[in-house]
Amino acid sequence: YTAKATHSGHHVYRGTDDHHGEERLHLLEELRLALVDDQLVMHYQPKIDLKTGDVCGVEALVRWNHPTRGLLQPDDFLGLVEESGLMHAMTEIVLHQALDQAASWSAQGRTLTMAVNMSPSSLIDTVLPERISAMLSSRGLSPAMLVLEITEDFLLSDRERARSILTRLQATGIRISIDDFGTGYSSLAYLRDLPIDELKLDKSFIIPMKDDPRATALVVSTIDLAHSLGLRMVAEGVEDTTAYSELIGYGCDVAQGFLMSHPVPAAELEDWLAARAL
Ligand code: C2E
Ligand code: CA
Ligand code: CA
Ligand code: CA
């Protein structure tokens, strides 16, 4: 298996090199157990429509509720998931949980889009469009409520294959968002000919806006770029009111960040939504 996890950072579980024999086997056993034992839980972070101020959707972010280590963040374990070939199984669990939650909110009369992160390795699945369509229709959900957040490294690997996968996914009616936009090493040429609905500007551009005019210049021109291509622009990492109001001024469509809410369990998000409606 060659795909490298893009989530470096502070791994609790390190790569193959750091572990030998028994310990690695132990970690793998823990992870396998986590997958079948419902230890993976989703947290949800709201997205705000900057034109209306309404909550328009959420992003599902996975956590591992580890029996002894406590709540682990994606950076702590996604590397291991990827290396051990379990990303496919994890994505399946994530999609089911996120869509169950979306169906439950929909039944409560809340129309929220659900964004799910898709690793390049889980997109390379020829029956993914059919599987996702089936998951949506069995829950009575409209495809338009599902957004797949994909990273540029997927587009980089094999353009033709990426095109055919994205075209088939988009044909089902679900939406495609380019995550961490601006941080990849791919050329912008793909914007011309790949089926994409949304660009999600990485927080490493948004957070420095307050003291770096060049970051601001990049944000402004990326919003213009998105709009001139007919794409929706989402900003992540909105941490302060200044950034929030500046983004409105620049015509950004959607904002997500700690200013509004951290990613939280579904019940907490419902409380937050209720408090906000008062
Ligand atoms: P991402 O998709 O770029 O998600 C945004 C990350 O930024 C999340 O970290 C979120 O908690 C954090 N964040 C949100 N708002 C702010 C803010 O205002 N300021 C700052 N400093 N950070 C903010 P998290 O939850 O630790 O996730 C890290 C990464 O793990 C995600 O980055 C995504 O690439 C990956 N990931 C998370 N869940 C999944 C999943 O279910 N499947 C896959 N394949 N990857 C996932
Ligand atoms: Ca994301
Ligand atoms: Ca990001
Ligand atoms: Ca990411």
Tab-separated table of C-alpha atoms and ligand atoms in Angstrom:
chain	number	residue	atom	x	y	z
A	1	TYR	CA	0.000	0.000	0.000
A	2	THR	CA	1.549	3.271	-1.102
A	3	ALA	CA	-0.820	6.151	-0.338
A	4	LYS	CA	0.738	8.256	2.389
A	5	ALA	CA	-1.470	9.754	5.031
A	6	THR	CA	-1.578	13.524	4.654
A	7	HIS	CA	-2.206	13.882	8.333
A	8	SER	CA	1.193	14.261	9.847
A	9	GLY	CA	1.155	16.034	13.171
A	10	HIS	CA	1.173	14.413	16.550
A	11	HIS	CA	0.517	10.772	15.948
A	12	VAL	CA	-0.252	8.671	18.957
A	13	TYR	CA	0.200	5.763	16.614
A	14	ARG	CA	3.215	6.166	14.440
A	15	GLY	CA	4.038	4.596	11.152
A	16	THR	CA	5.319	1.131	10.432
A	17	ASP	CA	8.940	2.110	11.077
A	18	ASP	CA	8.358	2.947	14.707
A	19	HIS	CA	6.709	-0.300	15.644
A	20	HIS	CA	7.773	-3.867	15.627
A	21	GLY	CA	6.021	-7.155	15.840
A	22	GLU	CA	3.873	-7.390	18.889
A	23	GLU	CA	3.188	-3.743	19.544
A	24	ARG	CA	2.076	-3.078	16.008
A	25	LEU	CA	-0.139	-6.120	16.079
A	26	HIS	CA	-1.645	-4.820	19.280
A	27	LEU	CA	-2.433	-1.433	17.710
A	28	LEU	CA	-3.988	-3.088	14.718
A	29	GLU	CA	-6.124	-5.272	16.952
A	30	GLU	CA	-7.275	-2.177	18.846
A	31	LEU	CA	-8.191	-0.463	15.607
A	32	ARG	CA	-10.039	-3.478	14.221
A	33	LEU	CA	-11.965	-3.697	17.469
A	34	ALA	CA	-12.735	0.028	17.319
A	35	LEU	CA	-14.300	-0.410	13.891
A	36	VAL	CA	-16.626	-3.250	14.904
A	37	ASP	CA	-17.251	-1.989	18.425
A	38	ASP	CA	-18.687	1.432	17.521
A	39	GLN	CA	-15.738	3.280	19.040
A	40	LEU	CA	-15.635	5.658	16.077
A	41	VAL	CA	-17.903	8.611	16.683
A	42	MET	CA	-18.723	11.628	14.560
A	43	HIS	CA	-18.538	15.218	15.654
A	44	TYR	CA	-20.266	17.892	13.621
A	45	GLN	CA	-19.207	21.457	12.919
A	46	PRO	CA	-21.759	23.918	11.534
A	47	LYS	CA	-21.376	25.912	8.329
A	48	ILE	CA	-22.959	29.338	8.030
A	49	ASP	CA	-24.439	30.797	4.848
A	50	LEU	CA	-22.875	34.261	4.856
A	51	LYS	CA	-25.649	35.759	2.701
A	52	THR	CA	-28.402	34.871	5.175
A	53	GLY	CA	-26.579	34.111	8.430
A	54	ASP	CA	-28.380	30.755	8.569
A	55	VAL	CA	-26.776	27.446	9.391
A	56	CYS	CA	-26.743	25.692	6.031
A	57	GLY	CA	-24.931	22.488	6.834
A	58	VAL	CA	-22.396	20.604	8.883
A	59	GLU	CA	-19.106	18.833	8.344
A	60	ALA	CA	-18.747	15.375	9.882
A	61	LEU	CA	-15.352	14.863	11.559
A	62	VAL	CA	-14.381	11.476	12.928
A	63	ARG	CA	-13.080	10.790	16.453
A	64	TRP	CA	-12.004	7.574	18.136
A	65	ASN	CA	-13.547	7.092	21.525
A	66	HIS	CA	-10.726	4.899	22.805
A	67	PRO	CA	-11.543	2.802	25.904
A	68	THR	CA	-8.365	3.798	27.780
A	69	ARG	CA	-6.787	6.704	25.916
A	70	GLY	CA	-9.919	8.830	25.742
A	71	LEU	CA	-11.141	10.749	22.710
A	72	LEU	CA	-8.538	10.592	19.940
A	73	GLN	CA	-8.417	13.175	17.139
A	74	PRO	CA	-8.071	12.233	13.446
A	75	ASP	CA	-4.402	13.239	13.354
A	76	ASP	CA	-3.757	10.615	16.053
A	77	PHE	CA	-5.066	7.639	14.130
A	78	LEU	CA	-5.842	8.290	10.441
A	79	GLY	CA	-2.252	7.382	9.552
A	80	LEU	CA	-2.692	3.946	11.064
A	81	VAL	CA	-6.090	3.504	9.430
A	82	GLU	CA	-4.560	4.298	6.057
A	83	GLU	CA	-1.453	2.143	6.475
A	84	SER	CA	-3.377	-0.854	7.669
A	85	GLY	CA	-5.722	-0.766	4.691
A	86	LEU	CA	-8.731	-0.028	6.860
A	87	MET	CA	-9.644	3.353	5.332
A	88	HIS	CA	-12.293	1.779	3.181
A	89	ALA	CA	-13.981	0.201	6.205
A	90	MET	CA	-13.719	3.450	8.176
A	91	THR	CA	-15.250	5.510	5.359
A	92	GLU	CA	-18.166	3.090	5.196
A	93	ILE	CA	-18.784	3.558	8.935
A	94	VAL	CA	-18.409	7.339	8.684
A	95	LEU	CA	-20.858	7.565	5.771
A	96	HIS	CA	-23.435	5.426	7.570
A	97	GLN	CA	-23.194	7.413	10.799
A	98	ALA	CA	-23.258	10.783	9.055
A	99	LEU	CA	-26.219	9.853	6.858
A	100	ASP	CA	-28.134	8.353	9.804
A	101	GLN	CA	-27.630	11.663	11.563
A	102	ALA	CA	-28.690	13.640	8.495
A	103	ALA	CA	-31.842	11.525	8.228
A	104	SER	CA	-32.611	12.143	11.887
A	105	TRP	CA	-32.200	15.912	11.464
A	106	SER	CA	-34.238	15.824	8.298
A	107	ALA	CA	-37.041	14.056	10.205
A	108	GLN	CA	-36.886	16.913	12.739
A	109	GLY	CA	-37.434	19.353	9.891
A	110	ARG	CA	-33.853	20.587	9.743
A	111	THR	CA	-32.446	20.888	6.257
A	112	LEU	CA	-28.708	20.719	6.655
A	113	THR	CA	-26.168	19.596	4.092
A	114	MET	CA	-23.826	16.885	5.368
A	115	ALA	CA	-20.183	17.094	4.322
A	116	VAL	CA	-18.040	13.978	4.613
A	117	ASN	CA	-14.258	13.821	4.139
A	118	MET	CA	-13.151	11.258	1.584
A	119	SER	CA	-9.550	10.075	1.489
A	120	PRO	CA	-8.115	9.395	-1.971
A	121	SER	CA	-7.949	5.703	-1.111
A	122	SER	CA	-11.667	5.454	-0.406
A	123	LEU	CA	-12.596	7.267	-3.624
A	124	ILE	CA	-10.895	4.574	-5.672
A	125	ASP	CA	-13.875	2.276	-5.456
A	126	THR	CA	-15.690	1.667	-8.693
A	127	VAL	CA	-19.031	1.001	-7.000
A	128	LEU	CA	-18.845	4.026	-4.680
A	129	PRO	CA	-21.467	6.060	-6.611
A	130	GLU	CA	-23.949	3.168	-6.462
A	131	ARG	CA	-23.212	2.519	-2.784
A	132	ILE	CA	-23.716	6.163	-1.879
A	133	SER	CA	-26.919	6.381	-3.936
A	134	ALA	CA	-28.257	3.323	-2.127
A	135	MET	CA	-27.323	4.758	1.285
A	136	LEU	CA	-29.134	7.998	0.435
A	137	SER	CA	-32.284	6.469	-0.996
A	138	SER	CA	-32.668	3.907	1.801
A	139	ARG	CA	-32.832	6.881	4.178
A	140	GLY	CA	-35.054	8.968	1.913
A	141	LEU	CA	-32.345	11.611	1.596
A	142	SER	CA	-31.872	13.830	-1.430
A	143	PRO	CA	-28.419	13.436	-3.042
A	144	ALA	CA	-28.037	17.215	-3.053
A	145	MET	CA	-27.696	17.195	0.732
A	146	LEU	CA	-24.439	15.228	0.612
A	147	VAL	CA	-21.130	16.973	-0.021
A	148	LEU	CA	-17.940	14.952	-0.467
A	149	GLU	CA	-14.832	16.864	0.590
A	150	ILE	CA	-11.863	15.611	-1.407
A	151	THR	CA	-8.270	16.820	-1.433
A	152	GLU	CA	-6.138	17.868	-4.381
A	153	ASP	CA	-3.801	14.891	-3.964
A	154	PHE	CA	-6.602	12.708	-5.290
A	155	LEU	CA	-6.750	14.789	-8.487
A	156	LEU	CA	-2.995	14.622	-8.795
A	157	SER	CA	-2.645	10.848	-8.774
A	158	ASP	CA	-4.381	10.006	-12.055
A	159	ARG	CA	-6.337	12.767	-13.789
A	160	GLU	CA	-8.356	10.555	-16.091
A	161	ARG	CA	-9.359	8.175	-13.350
A	162	ALA	CA	-10.166	11.093	-11.035
A	163	ARG	CA	-12.316	12.644	-13.747
A	164	SER	CA	-14.279	9.492	-14.350
A	165	ILE	CA	-14.832	8.869	-10.622
A	166	LEU	CA	-15.897	12.471	-9.945
A	167	THR	CA	-18.143	12.568	-13.016
A	168	ARG	CA	-19.959	9.429	-11.894
A	169	LEU	CA	-20.289	10.741	-8.346
A	170	GLN	CA	-21.621	14.095	-9.486
A	171	ALA	CA	-24.068	12.404	-11.844
A	172	THR	CA	-25.792	10.899	-8.792
A	173	GLY	CA	-26.620	14.449	-7.670
A	174	ILE	CA	-24.195	14.684	-4.761
A	175	ARG	CA	-21.792	17.608	-4.551
A	176	ILE	CA	-18.010	17.688	-4.748
A	177	SER	CA	-15.893	20.095	-2.732
A	178	ILE	CA	-12.125	20.599	-2.998
A	179	ASP	CA	-10.862	20.561	0.578
A	180	ASP	CA	-7.708	22.287	1.852
A	181	PHE	CA	-7.798	24.335	-1.343
A	182	GLY	CA	-4.532	26.164	-1.927
A	183	THR	CA	-2.328	23.830	0.094
A	184	GLY	CA	-1.790	21.138	-2.548
A	185	TYR	CA	0.889	21.003	-5.165
A	186	SER	CA	-1.372	20.392	-8.114
A	187	SER	CA	-1.827	22.941	-10.863
A	188	LEU	CA	-5.077	24.836	-11.120
A	189	ALA	CA	-5.740	23.285	-14.526
A	190	TYR	CA	-8.133	20.755	-13.037
A	191	LEU	CA	-10.542	23.557	-12.192
A	192	ARG	CA	-11.185	23.901	-15.904
A	193	ASP	CA	-12.386	20.432	-16.611
A	194	LEU	CA	-13.258	18.496	-13.479
A	195	PRO	CA	-16.809	18.356	-12.128
A	196	ILE	CA	-16.529	20.395	-8.939
A	197	ASP	CA	-19.171	22.397	-7.067
A	198	GLU	CA	-17.249	24.069	-4.299
A	199	LEU	CA	-13.814	25.201	-3.173
A	200	LYS	CA	-12.973	25.069	0.498
A	201	LEU	CA	-10.162	27.461	1.308
A	202	ASP	CA	-7.829	26.053	3.930
A	203	LYS	CA	-7.640	27.613	7.377
A	204	SER	CA	-3.949	28.363	6.839
A	205	PHE	CA	-5.113	31.252	4.611
A	206	ILE	CA	-7.992	32.422	6.792
A	207	ILE	CA	-6.318	32.450	10.224
A	208	PRO	CA	-3.385	34.751	9.182
A	209	MET	CA	-5.751	37.284	7.524
A	210	LYS	CA	-5.737	39.433	10.659
A	211	ASP	CA	-2.062	40.329	10.464
A	212	ASP	CA	-0.981	39.401	6.949
A	213	PRO	CA	-2.256	41.514	4.035
A	214	ARG	CA	-0.904	38.957	1.593
A	215	ALA	CA	-3.049	36.217	3.124
A	216	THR	CA	-6.013	38.554	2.709
A	217	ALA	CA	-5.077	39.225	-0.918
A	218	LEU	CA	-4.988	35.491	-1.605
A	219	VAL	CA	-8.369	34.986	0.063
A	220	VAL	CA	-9.939	37.808	-1.952
A	221	SER	CA	-8.587	36.564	-5.268
A	222	THR	CA	-9.508	32.950	-4.534
A	223	ILE	CA	-13.094	33.995	-3.844
A	224	ASP	CA	-13.128	35.832	-7.193
A	225	LEU	CA	-11.593	32.815	-8.909
A	226	ALA	CA	-14.238	30.494	-7.455
A	227	HIS	CA	-17.070	32.787	-8.471
A	228	SER	CA	-15.771	33.349	-11.976
A	229	LEU	CA	-15.822	29.563	-12.414
A	230	GLY	CA	-19.330	29.307	-10.962
A	231	LEU	CA	-18.110	27.564	-7.801
A	232	ARG	CA	-19.226	28.089	-4.244
A	233	MET	CA	-16.546	29.389	-1.862
A	234	VAL	CA	-16.302	28.054	1.676
A	235	ALA	CA	-13.845	29.412	4.251
A	236	GLU	CA	-12.696	27.182	7.111
A	237	GLY	CA	-10.852	28.324	10.222
A	238	VAL	CA	-13.003	31.389	10.904
A	239	GLU	CA	-11.908	32.151	14.456
A	240	ASP	CA	-12.806	35.811	14.993
A	241	THR	CA	-15.533	38.295	14.148
A	242	THR	CA	-13.153	40.388	12.061
A	243	ALA	CA	-12.475	37.502	9.691
A	244	TYR	CA	-16.194	36.712	9.622
A	245	SER	CA	-17.251	40.200	8.576
A	246	GLU	CA	-14.356	40.607	6.160
A	247	LEU	CA	-15.371	37.371	4.433
A	248	ILE	CA	-18.915	38.685	4.061
A	249	GLY	CA	-17.452	41.814	2.499
A	250	TYR	CA	-15.390	39.783	0.037
A	251	GLY	CA	-18.477	37.849	-1.051
A	252	CYS	CA	-17.471	34.495	0.432
A	253	ASP	CA	-20.482	32.151	0.445
A	254	VAL	CA	-20.032	29.990	3.528
A	255	ALA	CA	-17.992	30.141	6.741
A	256	GLN	CA	-16.982	27.465	9.218
A	257	GLY	CA	-14.819	27.804	12.301
A	258	PHE	CA	-14.312	27.948	16.039
A	259	LEU	CA	-15.974	31.399	16.159
A	260	MET	CA	-19.326	29.703	15.552
A	261	SER	CA	-18.646	26.293	17.059
A	262	HIS	CA	-15.991	23.622	17.471
A	263	PRO	CA	-16.896	20.216	16.074
A	264	VAL	CA	-19.249	18.721	18.693
A	265	PRO	CA	-21.406	15.608	19.176
A	266	ALA	CA	-24.819	15.716	17.477
A	267	ALA	CA	-26.744	16.360	20.702
A	268	GLU	CA	-24.530	19.325	21.511
A	269	LEU	CA	-24.985	20.711	18.023
A	270	GLU	CA	-28.769	20.470	18.479
A	271	ASP	CA	-28.494	22.489	21.701
A	272	TRP	CA	-26.350	25.026	19.887
A	273	LEU	CA	-28.876	25.279	17.039
A	274	ALA	CA	-31.725	25.714	19.505
A	275	ALA	CA	-29.878	28.438	21.439
A	276	ARG	CA	-29.060	30.214	18.192
A	277	ALA	CA	-32.692	30.240	17.114
A	278	LEU	CA	-33.737	32.131	20.289
B	1	C2E	P1	-10.145	19.113	7.457
B	1	C2E	O1	-11.071	18.324	6.601
B	1	C2E	O2	-9.408	20.204	6.815
B	1	C2E	O3	-11.039	19.598	8.672
B	1	C2E	C1	-10.893	20.829	9.329
B	1	C2E	C2	-10.100	20.696	10.608
B	1	C2E	O4	-9.926	21.999	11.154
B	1	C2E	C3	-10.824	19.887	11.702
B	1	C2E	O5	-9.830	19.204	12.473
B	1	C2E	C4	-11.492	20.986	12.514
B	1	C2E	O6	-11.731	20.625	13.856
B	1	C2E	C5	-10.468	22.068	12.437
B	1	C2E	N1	-11.070	23.397	12.594
B	1	C2E	C6	-12.341	23.772	12.344
B	1	C2E	N2	-12.519	25.080	12.582
B	1	C2E	C7	-11.324	25.560	12.995
B	1	C2E	C8	-10.868	26.867	13.402
B	1	C2E	O7	-11.611	27.851	13.424
B	1	C2E	N3	-9.564	26.968	13.744
B	1	C2E	C9	-8.708	25.896	13.724
B	1	C2E	N4	-7.448	26.103	14.114
B	1	C2E	N5	-9.102	24.649	13.345
B	1	C2E	C10	-10.398	24.490	12.985
B	1	C2E	P2	-9.981	17.671	12.869
B	1	C2E	O8	-11.397	17.377	13.250
B	1	C2E	O9	-8.901	17.364	13.848
B	1	C2E	O10	-9.695	16.906	11.515
B	1	C2E	C11	-8.417	16.922	10.936
B	1	C2E	C12	-8.431	16.318	9.567
B	1	C2E	O11	-8.710	14.916	9.624
B	1	C2E	C13	-9.512	16.888	8.664
B	1	C2E	O12	-9.063	18.110	8.133
B	1	C2E	C14	-9.647	15.793	7.635
B	1	C2E	O13	-8.658	15.922	6.626
B	1	C2E	C15	-9.358	14.543	8.449
B	1	C2E	N6	-10.643	13.885	8.796
B	1	C2E	C16	-11.508	14.170	9.784
B	1	C2E	N7	-12.561	13.333	9.750
B	1	C2E	C17	-12.370	12.502	8.706
B	1	C2E	C18	-13.124	11.412	8.151
B	1	C2E	O14	-14.225	11.065	8.596
B	1	C2E	N8	-12.581	10.770	7.066
B	1	C2E	C19	-11.382	11.159	6.538
B	1	C2E	N9	-10.927	10.474	5.466
B	1	C2E	N10	-10.662	12.177	7.024
B	1	C2E	C20	-11.144	12.846	8.097
B	2	CA	CA	-12.803	18.736	5.390
B	3	CA	CA	-8.343	22.066	5.964
B	4	CA	CA	-7.616	17.863	5.345
